[in-house]
XYZ file of C-alpha atoms in Angstrom:
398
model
C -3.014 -7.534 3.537
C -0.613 -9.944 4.805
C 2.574 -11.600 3.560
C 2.061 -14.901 1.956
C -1.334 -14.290 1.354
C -1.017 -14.998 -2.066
C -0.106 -18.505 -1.019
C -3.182 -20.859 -0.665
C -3.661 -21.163 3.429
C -3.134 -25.087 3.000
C 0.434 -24.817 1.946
C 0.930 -21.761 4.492
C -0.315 -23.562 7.514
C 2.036 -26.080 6.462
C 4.880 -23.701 6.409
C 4.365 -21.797 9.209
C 4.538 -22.118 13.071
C 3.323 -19.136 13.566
C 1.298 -17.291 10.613
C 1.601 -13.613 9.689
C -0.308 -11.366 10.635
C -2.843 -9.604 8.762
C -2.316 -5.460 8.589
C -3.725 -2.278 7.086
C -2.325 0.839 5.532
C -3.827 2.314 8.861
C -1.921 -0.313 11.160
C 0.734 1.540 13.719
C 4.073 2.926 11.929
C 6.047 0.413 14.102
C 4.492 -2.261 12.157
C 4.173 -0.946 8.989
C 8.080 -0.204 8.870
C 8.887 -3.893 9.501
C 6.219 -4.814 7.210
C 7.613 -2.786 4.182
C 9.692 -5.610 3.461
C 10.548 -5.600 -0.780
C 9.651 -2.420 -1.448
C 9.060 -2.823 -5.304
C 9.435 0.459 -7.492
C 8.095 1.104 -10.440
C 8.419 4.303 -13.229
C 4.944 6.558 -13.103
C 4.829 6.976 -16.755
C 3.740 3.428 -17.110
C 0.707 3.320 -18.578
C -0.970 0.598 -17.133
C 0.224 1.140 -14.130
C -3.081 0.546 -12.518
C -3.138 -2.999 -13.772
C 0.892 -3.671 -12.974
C -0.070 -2.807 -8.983
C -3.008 -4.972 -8.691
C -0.804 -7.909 -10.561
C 2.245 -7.435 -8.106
C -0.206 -7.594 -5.553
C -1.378 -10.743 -6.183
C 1.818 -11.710 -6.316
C 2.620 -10.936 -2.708
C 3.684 -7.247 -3.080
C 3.233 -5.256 -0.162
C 4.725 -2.139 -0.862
C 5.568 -0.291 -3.653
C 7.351 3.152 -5.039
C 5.852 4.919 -8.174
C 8.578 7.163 -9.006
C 8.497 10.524 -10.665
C 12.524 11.026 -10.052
C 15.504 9.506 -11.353
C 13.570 6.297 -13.276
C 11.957 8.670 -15.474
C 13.348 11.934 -17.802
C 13.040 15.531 -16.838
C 10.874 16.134 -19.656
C 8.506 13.302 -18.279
C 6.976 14.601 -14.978
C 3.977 16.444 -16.094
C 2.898 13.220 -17.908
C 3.614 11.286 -14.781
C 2.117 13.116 -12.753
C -1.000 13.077 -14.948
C -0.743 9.407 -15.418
C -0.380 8.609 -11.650
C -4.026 10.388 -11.059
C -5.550 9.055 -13.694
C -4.220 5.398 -12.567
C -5.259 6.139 -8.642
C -8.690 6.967 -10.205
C -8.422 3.405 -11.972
C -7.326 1.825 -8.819
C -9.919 3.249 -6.716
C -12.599 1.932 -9.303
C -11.526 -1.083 -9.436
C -11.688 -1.924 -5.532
C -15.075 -0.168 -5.490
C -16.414 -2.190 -8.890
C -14.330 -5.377 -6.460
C -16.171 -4.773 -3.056
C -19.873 -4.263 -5.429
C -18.985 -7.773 -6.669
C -17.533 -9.508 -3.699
C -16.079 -12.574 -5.338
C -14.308 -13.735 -3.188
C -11.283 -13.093 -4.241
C -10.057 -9.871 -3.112
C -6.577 -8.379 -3.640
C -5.357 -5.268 -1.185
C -3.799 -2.494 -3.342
C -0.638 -2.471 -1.419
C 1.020 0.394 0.527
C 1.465 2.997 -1.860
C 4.283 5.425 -1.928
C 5.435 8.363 -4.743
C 8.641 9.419 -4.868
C 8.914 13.073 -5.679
C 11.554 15.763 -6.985
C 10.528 18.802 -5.301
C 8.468 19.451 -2.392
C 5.471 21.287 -4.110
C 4.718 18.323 -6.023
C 3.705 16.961 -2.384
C 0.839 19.550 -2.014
C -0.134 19.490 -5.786
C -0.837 15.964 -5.997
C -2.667 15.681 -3.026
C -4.796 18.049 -4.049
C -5.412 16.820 -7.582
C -5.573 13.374 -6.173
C -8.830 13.920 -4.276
C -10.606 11.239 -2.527
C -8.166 8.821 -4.131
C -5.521 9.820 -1.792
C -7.273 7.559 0.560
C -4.732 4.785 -0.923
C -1.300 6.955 -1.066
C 0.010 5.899 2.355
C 3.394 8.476 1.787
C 5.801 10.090 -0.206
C 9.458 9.004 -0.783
C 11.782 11.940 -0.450
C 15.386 12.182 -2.668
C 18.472 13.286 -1.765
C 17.550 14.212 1.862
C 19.528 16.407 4.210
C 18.538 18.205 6.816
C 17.900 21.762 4.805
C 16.569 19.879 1.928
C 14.597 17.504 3.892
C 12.828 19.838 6.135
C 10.778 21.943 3.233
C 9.544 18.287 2.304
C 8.816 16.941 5.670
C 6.693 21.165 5.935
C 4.770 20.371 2.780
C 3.933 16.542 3.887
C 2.311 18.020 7.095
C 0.555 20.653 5.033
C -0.643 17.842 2.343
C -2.198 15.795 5.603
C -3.762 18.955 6.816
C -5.453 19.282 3.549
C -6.507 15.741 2.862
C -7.063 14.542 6.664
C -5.477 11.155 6.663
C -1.855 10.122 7.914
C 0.813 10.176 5.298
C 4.596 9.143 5.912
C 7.625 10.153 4.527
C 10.594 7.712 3.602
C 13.312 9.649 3.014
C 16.192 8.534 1.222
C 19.988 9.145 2.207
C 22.087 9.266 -0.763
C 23.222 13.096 -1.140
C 27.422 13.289 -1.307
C 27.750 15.177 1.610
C 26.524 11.864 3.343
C 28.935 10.330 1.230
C 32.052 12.237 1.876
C 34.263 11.813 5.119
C 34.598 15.584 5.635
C 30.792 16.075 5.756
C 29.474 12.805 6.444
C 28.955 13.583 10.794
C 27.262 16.978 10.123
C 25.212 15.476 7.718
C 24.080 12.464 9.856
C 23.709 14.930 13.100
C 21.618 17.365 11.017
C 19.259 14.375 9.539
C 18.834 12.638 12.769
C 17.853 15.977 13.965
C 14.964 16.830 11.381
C 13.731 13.401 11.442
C 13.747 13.486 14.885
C 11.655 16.610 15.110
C 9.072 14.207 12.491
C 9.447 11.157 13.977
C 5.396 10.018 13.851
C 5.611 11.001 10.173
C 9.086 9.413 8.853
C 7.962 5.309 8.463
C 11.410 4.261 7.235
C 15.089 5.357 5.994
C 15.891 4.301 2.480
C 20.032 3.831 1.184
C 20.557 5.030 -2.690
C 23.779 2.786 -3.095
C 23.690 3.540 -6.536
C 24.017 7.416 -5.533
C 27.023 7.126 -3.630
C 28.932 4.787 -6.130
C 28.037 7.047 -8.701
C 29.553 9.734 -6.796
C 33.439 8.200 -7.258
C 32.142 6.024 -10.531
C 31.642 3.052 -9.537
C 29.537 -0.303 -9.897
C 29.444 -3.405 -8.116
C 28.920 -6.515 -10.359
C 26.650 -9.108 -9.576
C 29.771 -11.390 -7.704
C 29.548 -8.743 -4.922
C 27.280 -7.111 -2.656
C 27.407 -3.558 -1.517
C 29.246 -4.370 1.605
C 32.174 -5.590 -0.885
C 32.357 -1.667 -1.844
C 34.579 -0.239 1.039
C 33.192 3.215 0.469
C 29.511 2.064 0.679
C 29.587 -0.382 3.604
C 31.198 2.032 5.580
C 28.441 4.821 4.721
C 25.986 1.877 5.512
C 27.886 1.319 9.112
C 27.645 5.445 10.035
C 24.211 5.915 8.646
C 23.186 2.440 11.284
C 25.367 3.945 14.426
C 23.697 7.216 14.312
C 19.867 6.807 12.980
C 19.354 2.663 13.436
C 19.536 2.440 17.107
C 17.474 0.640 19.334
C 17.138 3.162 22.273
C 14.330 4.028 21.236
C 16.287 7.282 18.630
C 16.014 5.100 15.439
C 14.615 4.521 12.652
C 13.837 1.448 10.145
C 16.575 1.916 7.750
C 15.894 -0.287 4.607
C 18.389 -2.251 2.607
C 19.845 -1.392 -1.007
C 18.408 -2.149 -4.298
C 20.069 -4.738 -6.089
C 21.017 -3.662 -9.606
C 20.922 -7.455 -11.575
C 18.067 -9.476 -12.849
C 19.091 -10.958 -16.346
C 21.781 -13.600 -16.238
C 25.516 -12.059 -16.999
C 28.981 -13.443 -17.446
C 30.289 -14.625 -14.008
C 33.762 -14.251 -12.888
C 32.939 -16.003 -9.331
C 31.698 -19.226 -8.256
C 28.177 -19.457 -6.867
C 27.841 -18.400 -3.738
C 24.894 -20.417 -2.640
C 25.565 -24.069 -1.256
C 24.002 -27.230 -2.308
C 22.746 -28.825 0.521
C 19.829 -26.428 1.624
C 18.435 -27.613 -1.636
C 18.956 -31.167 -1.856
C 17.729 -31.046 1.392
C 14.001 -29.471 0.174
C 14.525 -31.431 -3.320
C 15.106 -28.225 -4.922
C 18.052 -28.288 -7.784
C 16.437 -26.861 -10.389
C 15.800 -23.685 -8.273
C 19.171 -23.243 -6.933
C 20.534 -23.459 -10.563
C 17.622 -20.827 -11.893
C 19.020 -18.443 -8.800
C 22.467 -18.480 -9.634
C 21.490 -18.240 -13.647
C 19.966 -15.321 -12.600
C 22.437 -13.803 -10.563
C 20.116 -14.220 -7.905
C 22.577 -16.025 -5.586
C 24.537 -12.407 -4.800
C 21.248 -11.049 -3.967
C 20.511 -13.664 -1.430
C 23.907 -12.560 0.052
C 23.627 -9.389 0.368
C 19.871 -9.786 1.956
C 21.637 -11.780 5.201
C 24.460 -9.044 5.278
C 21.855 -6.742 5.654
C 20.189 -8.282 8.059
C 23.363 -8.578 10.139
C 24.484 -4.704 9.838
C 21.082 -3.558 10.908
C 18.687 -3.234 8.004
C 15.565 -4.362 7.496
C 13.715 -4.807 3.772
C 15.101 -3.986 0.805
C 14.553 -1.539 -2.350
C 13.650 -3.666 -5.256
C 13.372 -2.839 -9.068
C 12.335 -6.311 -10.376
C 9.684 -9.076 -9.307
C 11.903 -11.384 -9.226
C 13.267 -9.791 -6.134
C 10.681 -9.468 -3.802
C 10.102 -12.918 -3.145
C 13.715 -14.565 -1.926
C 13.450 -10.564 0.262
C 10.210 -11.914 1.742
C 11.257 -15.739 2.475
C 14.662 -14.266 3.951
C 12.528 -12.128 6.568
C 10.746 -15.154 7.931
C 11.787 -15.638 11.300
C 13.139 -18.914 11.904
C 11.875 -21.500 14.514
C 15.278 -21.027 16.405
C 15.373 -17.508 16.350
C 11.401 -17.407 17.924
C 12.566 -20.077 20.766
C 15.177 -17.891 21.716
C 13.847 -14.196 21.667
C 10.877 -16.539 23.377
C 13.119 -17.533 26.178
C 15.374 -14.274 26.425
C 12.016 -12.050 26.713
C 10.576 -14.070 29.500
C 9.218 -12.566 32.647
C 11.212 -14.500 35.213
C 14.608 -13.367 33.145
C 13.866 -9.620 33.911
C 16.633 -9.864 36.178
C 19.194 -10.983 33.492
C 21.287 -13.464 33.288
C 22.404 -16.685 31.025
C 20.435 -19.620 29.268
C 21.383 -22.041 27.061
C 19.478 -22.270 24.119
C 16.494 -24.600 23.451
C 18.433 -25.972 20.386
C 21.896 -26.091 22.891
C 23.930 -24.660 19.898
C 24.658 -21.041 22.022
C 24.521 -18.930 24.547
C 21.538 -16.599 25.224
C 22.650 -13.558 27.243
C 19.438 -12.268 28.627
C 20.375 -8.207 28.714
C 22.790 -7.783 25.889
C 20.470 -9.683 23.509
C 16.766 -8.242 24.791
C 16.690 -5.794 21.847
C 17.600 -8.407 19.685
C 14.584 -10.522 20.781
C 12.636 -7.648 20.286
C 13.152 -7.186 16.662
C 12.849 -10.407 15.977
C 9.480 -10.995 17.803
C 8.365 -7.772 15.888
C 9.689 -9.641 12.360
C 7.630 -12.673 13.475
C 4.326 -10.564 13.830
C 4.639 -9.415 10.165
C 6.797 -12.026 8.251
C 5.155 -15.222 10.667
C 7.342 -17.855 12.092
C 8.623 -20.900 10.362
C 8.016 -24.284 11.280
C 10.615 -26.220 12.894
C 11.419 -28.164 9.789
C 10.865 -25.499 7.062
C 13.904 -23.158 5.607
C 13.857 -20.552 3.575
C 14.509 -23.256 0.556
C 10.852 -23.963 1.293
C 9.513 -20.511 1.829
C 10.836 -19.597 -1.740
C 9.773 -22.452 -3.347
C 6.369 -21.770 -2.338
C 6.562 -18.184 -2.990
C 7.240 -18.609 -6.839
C 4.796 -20.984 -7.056
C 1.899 -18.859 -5.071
């Protein structure tokens, strides 16, 4: 799989500087948790679920959540549970029946994950999943702390033991004792110190945003992003300093899910300029985005970018695409993690930038050069004339 591939390669070559790479479900965790990107998540009781995953693939879905936890009712998980075999079964036909046929036009099942209550649904599914577990790539795990993540994190290892392939965990930090000052340090000390101790299993860190504001009753409306909620963008900033470091310690840590996808009653003015789009003769899609509330989602993808996230938790299609042409790296940003990771700057030092618009500090900005080299693998490089106005123009219309 790759991103864009739903794209035809005409319009991608003209898009791209550098294409993305192609990857597996068996490609190294390091890629795979950059290559998450929208993470779309869908309820397991659906029952054509089957069908719904090989549609949002060829849409450009990469990754997706079938969830047997808060999207669905208590009295709902035996059926879901049922329902996800019997639509693994489905899926696994259907690439067999594809690969008999050989059309031509294949489309990858994308990374599969299932988010669980309890950690002996882990073990159980596995097992009733049988050879069809050879496209589950991981479990998402709620709530997680360090006591309640580590009997998850014991039954994940027992579940690979069983079926013999790798499986990762993405846990997801949203319990109140994160949430609350009192407990929030223990809490973070005690996660980074499980995950730690499961580091080649644990792909990514998710946020539940909706967790913590439910915890003091709150919603943000679709003016503001979560970093407008004091509360949550401080959370956000603790849960970065201690497991999002780049000394090697930390982890992926994904963005928030963004709550809106049917147009609403605005109180704000659109926060997405003009001029991108008249630029790429767009109009008509910057006034669909802000119709559809879509403009606050663009937002809050850049301000997660800048506070150390990467990806985002999506509940509607509509999302995954502006996620996706947001996490292409730009032409500037390759020239200068280019010229900051050269050999000949091992030393350090300063160099203006190939554009001459700043100041590349070769030390202080090496990790930063990293990252975004590692973006570019996944998400490609942009040509030096192509925005993102472009990149999500052509993937709606892919």
């Amino acid at each position: 799989m790759r991103h864009f591939g739903h794209i035809p390669s005409a319009t991608r070559s003209g898009l791209f500087h550098s294409e993305p790479a192609d990857f597996t479900a068996d490609s190294p965790a390091r890629t795979l948790a950059v290559a998450l990107g929208a993470t779309l998540y869908s309820p397991a009781t659906r029952p054509r679920l089957a069908d719904d995953i090989r549609k949002q693939a060829a849409r450009g879905v990469v990754s997706m959540v079938l969830c047997l936890e808060d999207s669905i009712s208590d009295a709902d998980v035996e059926a879901g549970e049922s329902n996800l075999v019997r639509q693994f079964a489905d899926l696994a036909a259907g690439a067999e029946a594809q690969d008999r046929t050989d059309t031509g036009t294949v489309v990858d099942v994308p990374l599969l994950f299932i988010r669980v209550r309890d950690p002996r649904q882990i073990t159980d599914l596995v097992a009733r999943l049988g050879e069809t577990v050879r496209l589950l790539s991981g479990f998402v795990l709620p709530k997680f702390t360090e006591t309640r993540g580590r009997a998850f994190l014991e039954a994940l290892a027992q579940a690979e033991r069983t079926c013999g392939r790798r499986l990762f965990a993405m846990p997801v930090l949203e319990s109140p004792e994160l949430l609350h000052l009192e407990t929030r340090a223990e809490t973070l000390a005690g996660i980074a110190s499980i995950t730690d101790k499961y580091r080649d299993r644990v792909l990514a860190l998710r946020l539940g945003v909706t967790d913590f504001c439910s915890a003091y009753g709150l919603r943000r409306s679709p003016d503001m992003t979560a970093y407008d909620v004091k509360i949550v963008a401080n959370v956000i900033a603790d849960v970065v300093n201690v497991l999002g470091r780049s000394d090697g310690t930390g982890f992926t840590v994904t963005g928030p899910v963004w709550e809106y996808f049917r147009p609403g009653e605005r109180m704000f003015k659109p926060q997405l300029r003009r001029s991108p789009f008249l630029e790429g003769r767009a109009e008509d899609l910057r006034t669909a985005l802000i119709e559809h509330d879509l403009d606050g989602l663009l937002r809050e993808i850049e301000l997660d970018r800048a506070n150390g996230l990467l990806g985002k938790t999506c509940i509607h299609p509509t999302h995954v695409v502006p996620v996706h042409a947001l996490s292409v790296v730009s032409h500037e940003e390759w020239s200068d993690a280019q010229d900051i990771l050269r050999p000949e700057q091992g030393g350090g030092g300063v160099l203006r930038s190939a554009y001459t618009n700043k100041m590349n500090e070769v030390k202080p900005h090496r990790a930063w050069a990293e990252r975004i080299l590692l973006r570019a693998e996944v998400f490609g490089v942009a040509r030096e004339d192509v925005g993102f106005v472009d990149l999500l123009t052509a993937g709606l219309a892919g």
